[in-house]
Coordinates of C-alpha atoms in Angstrom, one line a residue:
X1 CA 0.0 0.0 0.0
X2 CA 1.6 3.4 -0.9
X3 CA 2.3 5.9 1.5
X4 CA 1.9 3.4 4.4
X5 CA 4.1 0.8 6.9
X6 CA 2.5 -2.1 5.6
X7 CA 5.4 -4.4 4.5
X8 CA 6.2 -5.0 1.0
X9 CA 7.1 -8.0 -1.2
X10 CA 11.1 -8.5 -0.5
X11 CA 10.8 -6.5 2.9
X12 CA 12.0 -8.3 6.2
X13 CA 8.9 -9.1 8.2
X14 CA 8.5 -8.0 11.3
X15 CA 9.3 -10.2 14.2
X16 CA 6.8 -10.7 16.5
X17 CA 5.2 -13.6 18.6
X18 CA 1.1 -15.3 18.0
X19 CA -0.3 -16.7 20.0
X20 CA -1.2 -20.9 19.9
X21 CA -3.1 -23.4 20.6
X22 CA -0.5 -24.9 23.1
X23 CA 0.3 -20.9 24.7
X24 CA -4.2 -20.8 25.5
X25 CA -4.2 -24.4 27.3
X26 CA -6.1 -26.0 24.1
X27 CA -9.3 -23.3 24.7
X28 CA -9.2 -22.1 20.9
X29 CA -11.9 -19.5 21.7
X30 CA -9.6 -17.5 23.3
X31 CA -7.5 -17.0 20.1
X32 CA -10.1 -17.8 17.0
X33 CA -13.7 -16.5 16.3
X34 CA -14.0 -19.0 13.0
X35 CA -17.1 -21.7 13.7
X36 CA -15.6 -24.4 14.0
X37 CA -11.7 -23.4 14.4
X38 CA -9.3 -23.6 12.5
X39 CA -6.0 -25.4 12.3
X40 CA -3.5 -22.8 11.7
X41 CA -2.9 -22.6 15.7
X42 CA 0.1 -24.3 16.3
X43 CA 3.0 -22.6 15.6
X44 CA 4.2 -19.8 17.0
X45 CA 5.3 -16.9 14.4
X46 CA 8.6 -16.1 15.8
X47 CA 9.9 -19.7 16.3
X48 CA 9.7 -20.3 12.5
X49 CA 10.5 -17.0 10.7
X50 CA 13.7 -17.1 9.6
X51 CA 13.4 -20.8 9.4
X52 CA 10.5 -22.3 7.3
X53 CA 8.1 -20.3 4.9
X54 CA 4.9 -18.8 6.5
X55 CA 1.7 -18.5 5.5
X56 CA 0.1 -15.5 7.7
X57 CA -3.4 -14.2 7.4
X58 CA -4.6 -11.7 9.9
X59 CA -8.4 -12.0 10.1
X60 CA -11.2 -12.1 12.2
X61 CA -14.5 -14.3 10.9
X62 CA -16.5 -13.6 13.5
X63 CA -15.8 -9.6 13.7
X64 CA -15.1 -8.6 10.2
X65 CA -15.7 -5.2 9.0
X66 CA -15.6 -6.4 5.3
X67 CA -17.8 -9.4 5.8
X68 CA -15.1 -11.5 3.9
X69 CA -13.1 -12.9 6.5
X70 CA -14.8 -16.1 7.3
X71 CA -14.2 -17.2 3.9
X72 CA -11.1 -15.8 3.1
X73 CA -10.5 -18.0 6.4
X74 CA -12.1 -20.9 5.0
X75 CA -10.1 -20.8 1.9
X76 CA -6.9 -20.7 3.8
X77 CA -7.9 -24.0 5.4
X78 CA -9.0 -25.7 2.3
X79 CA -5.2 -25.0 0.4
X80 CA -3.1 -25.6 3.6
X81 CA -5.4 -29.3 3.4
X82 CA -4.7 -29.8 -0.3
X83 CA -1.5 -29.3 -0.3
X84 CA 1.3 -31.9 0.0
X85 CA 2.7 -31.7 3.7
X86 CA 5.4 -29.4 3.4
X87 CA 7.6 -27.3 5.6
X88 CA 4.9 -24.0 5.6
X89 CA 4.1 -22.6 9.2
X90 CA -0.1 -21.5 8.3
X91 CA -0.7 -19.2 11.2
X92 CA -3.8 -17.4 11.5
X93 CA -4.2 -14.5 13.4
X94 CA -6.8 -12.5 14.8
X95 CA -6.7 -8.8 15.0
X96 CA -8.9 -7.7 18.4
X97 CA -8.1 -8.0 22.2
X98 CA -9.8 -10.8 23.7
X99 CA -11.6 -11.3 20.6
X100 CA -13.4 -8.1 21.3
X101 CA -13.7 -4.9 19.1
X102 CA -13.8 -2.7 22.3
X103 CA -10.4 -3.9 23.2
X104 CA -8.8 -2.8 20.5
X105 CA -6.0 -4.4 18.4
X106 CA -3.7 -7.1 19.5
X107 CA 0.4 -5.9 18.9
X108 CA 0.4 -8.4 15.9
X109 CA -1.9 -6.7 13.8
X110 CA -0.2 -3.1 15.0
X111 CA 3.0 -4.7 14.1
X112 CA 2.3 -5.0 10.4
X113 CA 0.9 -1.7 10.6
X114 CA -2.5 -2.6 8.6
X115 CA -5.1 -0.6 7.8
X116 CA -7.8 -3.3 7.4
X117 CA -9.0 -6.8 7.3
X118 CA -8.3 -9.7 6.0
X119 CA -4.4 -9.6 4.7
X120 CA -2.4 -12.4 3.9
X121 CA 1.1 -12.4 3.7
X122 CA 3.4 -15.3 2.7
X123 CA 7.1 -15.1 4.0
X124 CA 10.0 -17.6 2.7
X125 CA 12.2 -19.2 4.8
X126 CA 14.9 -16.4 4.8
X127 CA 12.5 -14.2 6.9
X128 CA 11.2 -11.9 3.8
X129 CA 7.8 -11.3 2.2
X130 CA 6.8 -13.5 -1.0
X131 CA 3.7 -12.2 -1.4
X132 CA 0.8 -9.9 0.2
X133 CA -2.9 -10.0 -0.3
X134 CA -5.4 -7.4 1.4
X135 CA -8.7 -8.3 1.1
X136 CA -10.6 -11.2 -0.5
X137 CA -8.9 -13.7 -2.7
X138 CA -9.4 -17.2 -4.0
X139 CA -7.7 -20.6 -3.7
X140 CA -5.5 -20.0 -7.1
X141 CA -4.3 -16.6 -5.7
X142 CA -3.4 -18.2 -2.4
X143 CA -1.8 -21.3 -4.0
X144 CA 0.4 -18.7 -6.3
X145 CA 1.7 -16.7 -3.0
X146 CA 2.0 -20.0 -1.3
X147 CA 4.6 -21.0 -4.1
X148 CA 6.4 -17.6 -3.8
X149 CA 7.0 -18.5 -0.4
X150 CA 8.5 -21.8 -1.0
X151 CA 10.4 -21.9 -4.2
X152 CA 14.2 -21.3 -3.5

């Protein structure tokens, strides 16, 4: 996005921790509004950047301003289960407090200094962004920044 903080495609990503399923004691409500959750919960962000690619998406089903966050969600979910097990870290992030709007945004979402919701971002295993989608986008587009991700 020009004129703005949101990193760009062969920009370092920012280091920062998410939170897991293991870091909530297995309670998945805590740390995903999707019905039924997801499975991108298990690895935290900071112990693989730098060391396998990432898949990151940064949305919130249940609270979504744009209304297209469950199924960008959903898509994310249905390519991380067709493709072949790899090496890709598929974290999913939600962007409010406690799961609450009036709590305002967790440091994750601040971090990548976006100015809406959903984004995905891809990041290879050297720690830098492949690819970066705001909004909605479909199973090809995600495939396409999956490979960014992972090829070299």
């Amino acid at each position: 996005v020009k004129g703005s903080n949101v990193p760009t495609v062969g920009s370092a990503a920012p280091m920062m921790h998410t939170p897991t399923k293991d870091s909530v004691g297995g309670d998945l409500s805590k740390i995903d509004t999707r019905d039924p959750h997801d499975d991108m919960h298990d690895v935290d962000y900071a112990e693989a950047l730098g060391k396998r690619p990432i898949v990151l998406l940064f949305a919130t089903p249940a609270l979504c301003q744009s209304r297209v966050c469950g199924p960008v969600v959903d898509i994310a979910e249905q390519v991380r289960h067709a493709r072949p097990k790899d090496d890709v870290a598929w974290i999913h992030q939600e962007i409010y407090k406690n799961n609450q709007l009036k709590d305002g945004f967790v440091p994750q979402f601040l971090k990548y200094h976006l100015p809406s919701e959903p984004w995905l971002f891809t990041i290879d295993r050297h720690g830098k962004i492949a690819a970066a989608i705001e909004g909605a986008s479909s199973a090809n587009e995600l495939q396409k920044a999956v490979d960014a991700a992972t090829k070299g």
